[in-house]
PDB file of C-alpha atoms in Angstrom:
ATOM      1  CA  UNK A   1       0.009  -0.004   0.007  1.00 64.00           C
ATOM      2  CA  UNK A   2       2.989   2.309   0.337  1.00 70.00           C
ATOM      3  CA  UNK A   3       3.153   2.699  -3.461  1.00 72.00           C
ATOM      4  CA  UNK A   4      -0.459   3.866  -3.865  1.00 78.00           C
ATOM      5  CA  UNK A   5      -1.134   7.587  -4.253  1.00 79.00           C
ATOM      6  CA  UNK A   6      -2.329   9.295  -1.081  1.00 80.00           C
ATOM      7  CA  UNK A   7      -6.104   9.148  -0.772  1.00 83.00           C
ATOM      8  CA  UNK A   8      -6.459   6.306  -3.300  1.00 84.00           C
ATOM      9  CA  UNK A   9      -5.958   3.302  -1.025  1.00 85.00           C
ATOM     10  CA  UNK A  10      -9.684   2.386  -1.145  1.00 87.00           C
ATOM     11  CA  UNK A  11      -9.765   2.451  -4.924  1.00 89.00           C
ATOM     12  CA  UNK A  12      -6.772   0.125  -5.145  1.00 85.00           C
ATOM     13  CA  UNK A  13      -8.239  -2.209  -2.540  1.00 89.00           C
ATOM     14  CA  UNK A  14     -11.553  -2.268  -4.429  1.00 90.00           C
ATOM     15  CA  UNK A  15      -9.838  -3.190  -7.679  1.00 89.00           C
ATOM     16  CA  UNK A  16      -7.972  -5.964  -5.915  1.00 87.00           C
ATOM     17  CA  UNK A  17     -11.155  -7.326  -4.387  1.00 93.00           C
ATOM     18  CA  UNK A  18     -12.966  -7.191  -7.747  1.00 94.00           C
ATOM     19  CA  UNK A  19     -10.097  -9.107  -9.380  1.00 90.00           C
ATOM     20  CA  UNK A  20     -10.111 -11.721  -6.629  1.00 92.00           C
ATOM     21  CA  UNK A  21     -13.899 -12.221  -6.896  1.00 94.00           C
ATOM     22  CA  UNK A  22     -13.659 -12.568 -10.683  1.00 93.00           C
ATOM     23  CA  UNK A  23     -10.865 -15.128 -10.392  1.00 91.00           C
ATOM     24  CA  UNK A  24     -12.849 -17.124  -7.843  1.00 94.00           C
ATOM     25  CA  UNK A  25     -15.943 -17.129 -10.051  1.00 95.00           C
ATOM     26  CA  UNK A  26     -14.334 -17.847 -13.416  1.00 93.00           C
ATOM     27  CA  UNK A  27     -11.204 -19.758 -12.400  1.00 89.00           C
ATOM     28  CA  UNK A  28     -12.815 -23.164 -11.764  1.00 92.00           C
ATOM     29  CA  UNK A  29     -14.759 -23.026 -14.997  1.00 92.00           C
ATOM     30  CA  UNK A  30     -11.744 -22.006 -17.048  1.00 88.00           C
ATOM     31  CA  UNK A  31      -9.408 -24.548 -15.441  1.00 88.00           C
ATOM     32  CA  UNK A  32     -11.882 -27.407 -15.776  1.00 90.00           C
ATOM     33  CA  UNK A  33     -12.503 -26.575 -19.411  1.00 89.00           C
ATOM     34  CA  UNK A  34      -8.783 -26.301 -20.236  1.00 87.00           C
ATOM     35  CA  UNK A  35      -7.714 -29.438 -18.424  1.00 87.00           C
ATOM     36  CA  UNK A  36     -10.556 -31.669 -19.579  1.00 88.00           C
ATOM     37  CA  UNK A  37     -10.635 -30.387 -23.155  1.00 90.00           C
ATOM     38  CA  UNK A  38      -6.905 -30.051 -23.806  1.00 90.00           C
ATOM     39  CA  UNK A  39      -5.483 -32.596 -21.364  1.00 89.00           C
ATOM     40  CA  UNK A  40      -1.815 -32.207 -20.520  1.00 87.00           C
ATOM     41  CA  UNK A  41      -1.203 -29.285 -22.925  1.00 89.00           C
ATOM     42  CA  UNK A  42      -3.992 -27.469 -21.084  1.00 89.00           C
ATOM     43  CA  UNK A  43      -1.694 -27.105 -18.089  1.00 90.00           C
ATOM     44  CA  UNK A  44       0.680 -24.936 -20.186  1.00 91.00           C
ATOM     45  CA  UNK A  45      -1.882 -22.120 -20.424  1.00 89.00           C
ATOM     46  CA  UNK A  46      -2.206 -21.393 -16.717  1.00 88.00           C
ATOM     47  CA  UNK A  47       1.511 -22.068 -16.189  1.00 91.00           C
ATOM     48  CA  UNK A  48       2.377 -19.499 -18.856  1.00 94.00           C
ATOM     49  CA  UNK A  49      -0.090 -17.013 -17.353  1.00 91.00           C
ATOM     50  CA  UNK A  50       1.343 -17.439 -13.837  1.00 93.00           C
ATOM     51  CA  UNK A  51       4.967 -17.038 -14.966  1.00 96.00           C
ATOM     52  CA  UNK A  52       4.200 -14.030 -17.156  1.00 97.00           C
ATOM     53  CA  UNK A  53       2.171 -12.372 -14.400  1.00 94.00           C
ATOM     54  CA  UNK A  54       4.920 -12.952 -11.849  1.00 95.00           C
ATOM     55  CA  UNK A  55       7.614 -11.461 -14.062  1.00 96.00           C
ATOM     56  CA  UNK A  56       5.458  -8.482 -14.965  1.00 96.00           C
ATOM     57  CA  UNK A  57       4.464  -7.788 -11.355  1.00 93.00           C
ATOM     58  CA  UNK A  58       8.030  -7.874 -10.231  1.00 93.00           C
ATOM     59  CA  UNK A  59       9.202  -5.504 -13.028  1.00 93.00           C
ATOM     60  CA  UNK A  60       6.382  -3.039 -12.399  1.00 90.00           C
ATOM     61  CA  UNK A  61       6.967  -3.041  -8.625  1.00 88.00           C
ATOM     62  CA  UNK A  62      10.739  -2.490  -9.016  1.00 89.00           C
ATOM     63  CA  UNK A  63      10.079   0.386 -11.430  1.00 88.00           C
ATOM     64  CA  UNK A  64       7.533   1.963  -9.043  1.00 83.00           C
ATOM     65  CA  UNK A  65       9.936   1.735  -6.108  1.00 83.00           C
ATOM     66  CA  UNK A  66      12.679   3.509  -8.121  1.00 83.00           C
ATOM     67  CA  UNK A  67      10.432   6.455  -8.940  1.00 76.00           C
ATOM     68  CA  UNK A  68      10.635   9.346  -6.541  1.00 69.00           C
ATOM     69  CA  UNK A  69       7.499   9.934  -4.476  1.00 64.00           C
ATOM     70  CA  UNK A  70       5.090  12.451  -5.965  1.00 63.00           C
ATOM     71  CA  UNK A  71       4.350  13.996  -2.545  1.00 59.00           C
ATOM     72  CA  UNK A  72       6.467  15.097   0.369  1.00 48.00           C
ATOM     73  CA  UNK A  73       6.326  11.817   2.282  1.00 55.00           C
ATOM     74  CA  UNK A  74       9.050   9.263   1.857  1.00 57.00           C
ATOM     75  CA  UNK A  75       8.321   5.636   1.103  1.00 55.00           C
ATOM     76  CA  UNK A  76       9.816   2.913   3.285  1.00 61.00           C
ATOM     77  CA  UNK A  77      12.375   0.709   1.579  1.00 59.00           C
ATOM     78  CA  UNK A  78      12.612  -2.887   2.764  1.00 56.00           C
TER      79      UNK A  78
END
């Protein structure tokens, strides 16, 4: 939450909750369809999505942490 703009924490939390709810609703249907229809190659689709998402999230987070804050507060660095 330290990387969100001041005053926008609720918006970011709402977007995260909406994404989680969507994944919980559509995930089982999508996974069942992929695995049953495609068999073993069907596992490559979610695997590719997970790896790509992980790499992208890491790159975006590192870039955001390198940017100077847009307000006067300083961000904690772990």
